[in-house]
Structure formats: structure tokens, C-alpha cells
mmCIF file of C-alpha atoms in Angstrom:
data_model
loop_
_atom_site.group_PDB
_atom_site.id
_atom_site.type_symbol
_atom_site.label_atom_id
_atom_site.label_comp_id
_atom_site.label_asym_id
_atom_site.label_seq_id
_atom_site.Cartn_x
_atom_site.Cartn_y
_atom_site.Cartn_z
ATOM 1 C CA UNK A 1414 -16.108 5.472 13.455
ATOM 2 C CA UNK A 1415 -12.680 5.091 11.635
ATOM 3 C CA UNK A 1416 -10.181 7.743 11.335
ATOM 4 C CA UNK A 1417 -10.259 9.850 8.153
ATOM 5 C CA UNK A 1418 -7.396 9.149 5.730
ATOM 6 C CA UNK A 1419 -4.823 11.790 5.250
ATOM 7 C CA UNK A 1420 -3.697 12.985 1.758
ATOM 8 C CA UNK A 1421 -0.320 14.768 1.506
ATOM 9 C CA UNK A 1422 -0.009 16.969 -1.597
ATOM 10 C CA UNK A 1423 3.736 16.300 -1.689
ATOM 11 C CA UNK A 1424 3.057 12.631 -1.956
ATOM 12 C CA UNK A 1425 0.348 13.188 -4.503
ATOM 13 C CA UNK A 1426 2.930 15.313 -6.556
ATOM 14 C CA UNK A 1427 5.402 12.445 -6.302
ATOM 15 C CA UNK A 1428 3.137 9.346 -6.683
ATOM 16 C CA UNK A 1429 0.102 10.504 -8.698
ATOM 17 C CA UNK A 1430 -3.599 11.065 -7.919
ATOM 18 C CA UNK A 1431 -4.770 7.380 -7.476
ATOM 19 C CA UNK A 1432 -4.428 7.664 -3.656
ATOM 20 C CA UNK A 1433 -6.610 10.694 -3.645
ATOM 21 C CA UNK A 1434 -9.382 8.917 -5.643
ATOM 22 C CA UNK A 1435 -9.338 6.248 -2.898
ATOM 23 C CA UNK A 1436 -9.611 8.921 -0.111
ATOM 24 C CA UNK A 1437 -12.527 10.516 -1.977
ATOM 25 C CA UNK A 1438 -14.361 7.414 -1.919
ATOM 26 C CA UNK A 1439 -14.298 7.535 1.956
ATOM 27 C CA UNK A 1440 -16.088 10.887 1.831
ATOM 28 C CA UNK A 1441 -14.180 12.574 4.533
ATOM 29 C CA UNK A 1442 -10.404 13.113 4.645
ATOM 30 C CA UNK A 1443 -7.565 15.234 5.833
ATOM 31 C CA UNK A 1444 -5.552 17.194 3.263
ATOM 32 C CA UNK A 1445 -2.021 18.481 4.043
ATOM 33 C CA UNK A 1446 -1.405 21.782 2.243
ATOM 34 C CA UNK A 1447 1.893 23.640 1.970
ATOM 35 C CA UNK A 1448 2.952 27.309 2.428
ATOM 36 C CA UNK A 1449 4.872 27.930 -0.759
ATOM 37 C CA UNK A 1450 7.190 30.932 -0.703
ATOM 38 C CA UNK A 1451 5.350 34.074 -1.875
ATOM 39 C CA UNK A 1452 8.110 36.028 -3.686
ATOM 40 C CA UNK A 1453 7.776 39.686 -4.370
ATOM 41 C CA UNK A 1454 7.204 39.454 -8.268
ATOM 42 C CA UNK A 1455 7.384 42.669 -10.269
ATOM 43 C CA UNK A 1456 7.030 42.514 -14.031
ATOM 44 C CA UNK A 1457 7.476 45.203 -16.635
ATOM 45 C CA UNK A 1458 4.424 45.733 -19.035
ATOM 46 C CA UNK A 1459 4.902 46.423 -22.715
ATOM 47 C CA UNK A 1460 4.177 50.051 -22.004
ATOM 48 C CA UNK A 1461 7.180 50.046 -19.563
ATOM 49 C CA UNK A 1462 5.174 50.236 -16.346
ATOM 50 C CA UNK A 1463 6.353 48.114 -13.485
ATOM 51 C CA UNK A 1464 3.481 46.027 -11.971
ATOM 52 C CA UNK A 1465 3.704 44.065 -8.663
ATOM 53 C CA UNK A 1466 1.837 40.759 -8.637
ATOM 54 C CA UNK A 1467 -0.964 40.755 -6.074
ATOM 55 C CA UNK A 1468 -2.221 37.972 -3.846
ATOM 56 C CA UNK A 1469 -4.921 36.978 -6.219
ATOM 57 C CA UNK A 1470 -2.459 36.510 -9.122
ATOM 58 C CA UNK A 1471 -0.075 34.666 -6.783
ATOM 59 C CA UNK A 1472 -3.021 32.239 -5.841
ATOM 60 C CA UNK A 1473 -3.662 31.777 -9.610
ATOM 61 C CA UNK A 1474 0.029 30.896 -10.096
ATOM 62 C CA UNK A 1475 0.026 28.432 -7.233
ATOM 63 C CA UNK A 1476 -3.223 26.819 -8.540
ATOM 64 C CA UNK A 1477 -1.597 26.503 -12.095
ATOM 65 C CA UNK A 1478 1.525 24.996 -10.637
ATOM 66 C CA UNK A 1479 -0.238 22.271 -8.758
ATOM 67 C CA UNK A 1480 -2.804 21.636 -11.503
ATOM 68 C CA UNK A 1481 -0.165 21.309 -14.127
ATOM 69 C CA UNK A 1482 2.147 19.087 -11.938
ATOM 70 C CA UNK A 1483 -0.708 16.753 -10.854
ATOM 71 C CA UNK A 1484 -2.170 16.648 -14.252
ATOM 72 C CA UNK A 1485 1.082 15.778 -15.867
ATOM 73 C CA UNK A 1486 1.765 13.151 -13.244
ATOM 74 C CA UNK A 1487 -1.532 11.519 -13.977
ATOM 75 C CA UNK A 1488 -0.473 11.306 -17.690
ATOM 76 C CA UNK A 1489 2.958 9.955 -16.781
ATOM 77 C CA UNK A 1490 4.891 13.069 -18.051
ATOM 78 C CA UNK A 1491 6.368 16.231 -16.669
ATOM 79 C CA UNK A 1492 4.602 19.610 -17.007
ATOM 80 C CA UNK A 1493 5.993 22.126 -19.582
ATOM 81 C CA UNK A 1494 6.327 25.862 -19.176
ATOM 82 C CA UNK A 1495 3.639 26.304 -21.962
ATOM 83 C CA UNK A 1496 1.081 24.268 -20.156
ATOM 84 C CA UNK A 1497 1.763 26.081 -16.851
ATOM 85 C CA UNK A 1498 1.666 29.510 -18.553
ATOM 86 C CA UNK A 1499 -1.542 28.651 -20.466
ATOM 87 C CA UNK A 1500 -3.300 27.879 -17.174
ATOM 88 C CA UNK A 1501 -2.077 31.157 -15.756
ATOM 89 C CA UNK A 1502 -2.751 33.338 -18.811
ATOM 90 C CA UNK A 1503 0.246 35.517 -18.224
ATOM 91 C CA UNK A 1504 3.507 34.270 -19.694
ATOM 92 C CA UNK A 1505 5.715 37.039 -18.089
ATOM 93 C CA UNK A 1506 4.286 36.485 -14.607
ATOM 94 C CA UNK A 1507 4.581 32.741 -15.149
ATOM 95 C CA UNK A 1508 8.314 33.061 -16.085
ATOM 96 C CA UNK A 1509 8.858 35.271 -13.158
ATOM 97 C CA UNK A 1510 7.241 32.857 -10.642
ATOM 98 C CA UNK A 1511 8.980 29.673 -11.988
ATOM 99 C CA UNK A 1512 12.238 31.592 -11.942
ATOM 100 C CA UNK A 1513 11.815 32.638 -8.255
ATOM 101 C CA UNK A 1514 10.804 28.974 -7.362
ATOM 102 C CA UNK A 1515 13.904 27.696 -9.281
ATOM 103 C CA UNK A 1516 16.028 30.093 -7.597
ATOM 104 C CA UNK A 1517 14.814 29.135 -4.109
ATOM 105 C CA UNK A 1518 15.468 25.424 -4.917
ATOM 106 C CA UNK A 1519 11.755 24.194 -5.015
ATOM 107 C CA UNK A 1520 11.735 23.550 -8.754
ATOM 108 C CA UNK A 1521 14.073 21.844 -11.195
ATOM 109 C CA UNK A 1522 14.245 22.072 -14.845
ATOM 110 C CA UNK A 1523 15.095 19.186 -17.169
ATOM 111 C CA UNK A 1524 17.222 21.445 -19.402
ATOM 112 C CA UNK A 1525 19.309 24.030 -17.365
ATOM 113 C CA UNK A 1526 19.901 26.401 -20.304
ATOM 114 C CA UNK A 1527 16.069 26.695 -20.770
ATOM 115 C CA UNK A 1528 15.854 27.459 -17.059
ATOM 116 C CA UNK A 1529 18.270 30.380 -17.722
ATOM 117 C CA UNK A 1530 16.246 31.532 -20.504
ATOM 118 C CA UNK A 1531 13.122 31.703 -18.443
ATOM 119 C CA UNK A 1532 15.045 33.576 -15.704
ATOM 120 C CA UNK A 1533 16.443 36.039 -18.155
ATOM 121 C CA UNK A 1534 13.027 36.522 -19.730
ATOM 122 C CA UNK A 1535 11.420 37.229 -16.354
ATOM 123 C CA UNK A 1536 13.864 40.191 -15.740
ATOM 124 C CA UNK A 1537 14.068 41.335 -19.345
ATOM 125 C CA UNK A 1538 13.613 45.119 -19.879
ATOM 126 C CA UNK A 1539 12.729 44.910 -23.570
ATOM 127 C CA UNK A 1540 9.625 43.334 -24.827
ATOM 128 C CA UNK A 1541 11.364 41.980 -27.765
ATOM 129 C CA UNK A 1542 14.093 40.313 -25.707
ATOM 130 C CA UNK A 1543 11.414 38.813 -23.498
ATOM 131 C CA UNK A 1544 9.399 37.388 -26.349
ATOM 132 C CA UNK A 1545 12.512 35.881 -27.975
ATOM 133 C CA UNK A 1546 13.621 34.182 -24.774
ATOM 134 C CA UNK A 1547 10.147 32.908 -23.915
ATOM 135 C CA UNK A 1548 9.792 31.413 -27.395
ATOM 136 C CA UNK A 1549 13.005 29.412 -26.758
ATOM 137 C CA UNK A 1550 11.833 28.061 -23.411
ATOM 138 C CA UNK A 1551 8.054 27.228 -24.158
ATOM 139 C CA UNK A 1552 8.842 23.356 -24.022
ATOM 140 C CA UNK A 1553 10.899 23.455 -20.953
ATOM 141 C CA UNK A 1554 9.936 20.570 -18.700
ATOM 142 C CA UNK A 1555 10.115 20.979 -14.962
ATOM 143 C CA UNK A 1556 9.599 19.097 -11.784
ATOM 144 C CA UNK A 1557 8.588 20.159 -8.285
ATOM 145 C CA UNK A 1558 11.107 18.875 -5.767
ATOM 146 C CA UNK A 1559 9.035 16.848 -3.365
ATOM 147 C CA UNK A 1560 11.669 16.694 -0.663
ATOM 148 C CA UNK A 1561 11.993 20.471 -0.479
ATOM 149 C CA UNK A 1562 8.187 20.869 -0.709
ATOM 150 C CA UNK A 1563 7.799 18.538 2.322
ATOM 151 C CA UNK A 1564 10.201 20.736 4.344
ATOM 152 C CA UNK A 1565 7.992 23.797 4.027
ATOM 153 C CA UNK A 1566 5.460 24.871 6.692
ATOM 154 C CA UNK A 1567 2.091 23.071 6.206
ATOM 155 C CA UNK A 1568 -1.365 22.678 7.747
ATOM 156 C CA UNK A 1569 -3.870 19.740 7.654
ATOM 157 C CA UNK A 1570 -7.332 20.684 6.716
ATOM 158 C CA UNK A 1571 -10.581 18.752 7.028
ATOM 159 C CA UNK A 1572 -12.263 18.068 3.757
ATOM 160 C CA UNK A 1573 -15.327 16.217 2.353
ATOM 161 C CA UNK A 1574 -16.380 15.304 -1.161
ATOM 162 C CA UNK A 1575 -19.997 15.911 -2.317
ATOM 163 C CA UNK A 1576 -21.344 15.619 -5.820
ATOM 164 C CA UNK A 1577 -17.759 15.526 -7.382
ATOM 165 C CA UNK A 1578 -16.545 18.738 -5.560
ATOM 166 C CA UNK A 1579 -14.198 19.009 -2.596
ATOM 167 C CA UNK A 1580 -15.338 21.182 0.362
ATOM 168 C CA UNK A 1581 -12.804 22.014 3.127
ATOM 169 C CA UNK A 1582 -12.692 23.871 6.495
ATOM 170 C CA UNK A 1583 -9.894 26.385 6.059
ATOM 171 C CA UNK A 1584 -8.656 26.647 9.705
ATOM 172 C CA UNK A 1585 -4.960 27.551 9.059
ATOM 173 C CA UNK A 1586 -1.950 28.658 10.962
ATOM 174 C CA UNK A 1587 1.115 28.373 8.482
ATOM 175 C CA UNK A 1588 -0.505 28.632 5.298
ATOM 176 C CA UNK A 1589 -2.264 31.572 3.709
ATOM 177 C CA UNK A 1590 -6.092 30.788 2.976
ATOM 178 C CA UNK A 1591 -5.684 31.725 -0.650
ATOM 179 C CA UNK A 1592 -2.814 29.252 -0.946
ATOM 180 C CA UNK A 1593 -4.663 26.472 0.627
ATOM 181 C CA UNK A 1594 -7.866 27.255 -1.523
ATOM 182 C CA UNK A 1595 -5.652 27.118 -4.747
ATOM 183 C CA UNK A 1596 -4.134 23.871 -3.916
ATOM 184 C CA UNK A 1597 -7.549 22.331 -3.024
ATOM 185 C CA UNK A 1598 -9.073 23.685 -6.143
ATOM 186 C CA UNK A 1599 -6.242 22.324 -8.287
ATOM 187 C CA UNK A 1600 -6.599 18.901 -6.826
ATOM 188 C CA UNK A 1601 -10.331 18.968 -7.322
ATOM 189 C CA UNK A 1602 -9.954 20.099 -11.000
ATOM 190 C CA UNK A 1603 -7.396 17.390 -11.739
ATOM 191 C CA UNK A 1604 -9.710 14.755 -10.121
ATOM 192 C CA UNK A 1605 -12.750 15.795 -12.037
ATOM 193 C CA UNK A 1606 -11.008 15.887 -15.491
#
């Protein structure tokens, strides 16, 4: 029996999903998933309450990040803030998450002034100021830094493909289970679309 091919999400972000399609044809493969930093994100609601983003919303943000980056790569473009935020469904949480990743050095914006607009919008106290700054930065294009992503702690999980879906054994030591599931689901959704 031959060894199962190994897919690295960082390489897929850099090179595209054609390599993943080849591995899926093998039926069984290893997938390398990464433990992205999980910043403590607090956002202010329009009613002036402060909400802390929970693990489920963070997993949704990670899913949207990988799905938008992989889908844009398959189209030959870069993802925009609007595409990412539409997948998440919450523009303020999206701005806060991208600002945190940008601040940690994992993300790079094509246009630095728009990155600053997103950063300021994420910490804005007034609803009107937030809306104005987000509107200016909707078309901001970003890239995930592959070299920095590859430096993060990671795990290899065993996966199989059945009927167009990817099923994995989530035996992990470095990555949260919800992170791994979000990354696998993003890959699966991009491959099926």
C-alpha cells in the first residue's frame, strides 16, 4: 500500500487548490492544519454593550478566512474585506479579527491606509464612525503570509474523501478541534464549489 499524500494548507494558500484535487482522487490523505492565534476580541454593539467573541464565532472567522483566501486563489485574485465579512455575517467582528491578524503579522493588506481604516473601525466607539470607516475599506484586498503561517504550531490529520465530502480524524495536540474543523470545512467547500 502506498503512502497517503500530504496536503499542507499553507502551500494550498500559496499555490492554489489543484494539488488538493489530485490528493482527493487518491481517496485517503494527510492534511496539515494550523493553530492560528486566537485573540481576545471584544466588540461594541450599537446599543453600547461590549461583547466578547466566543469560540464558535472565532471558528466561523477562521472558516471564512481560509474559504475566502482559497476561493480567491482558485480565481487568481486576492480576497477582499467585503467577501470575507459576507461569509462571516458580522462586519465589526470581521474587522476586529483581520485587524488582530494584521497586527500579529499574519496578514498583509495591499493598501496600508485601508488597513488602518479597518483597524480603527474595529476599535471605534461610535456606530457612525465605525460605519464610515468600514465603508471606506470594503474593497481592501489582503493576503495571508504563507511564511508566517508555516511557522505556527500545526497538526497532521488523517482524512478521506467520500461522496464529495471530506471526513477526518481530529486527533490533535497543537490545534484546537474547532480550528481544524473550520479549516477542513473551508477546503471542502472550496473544492465542492
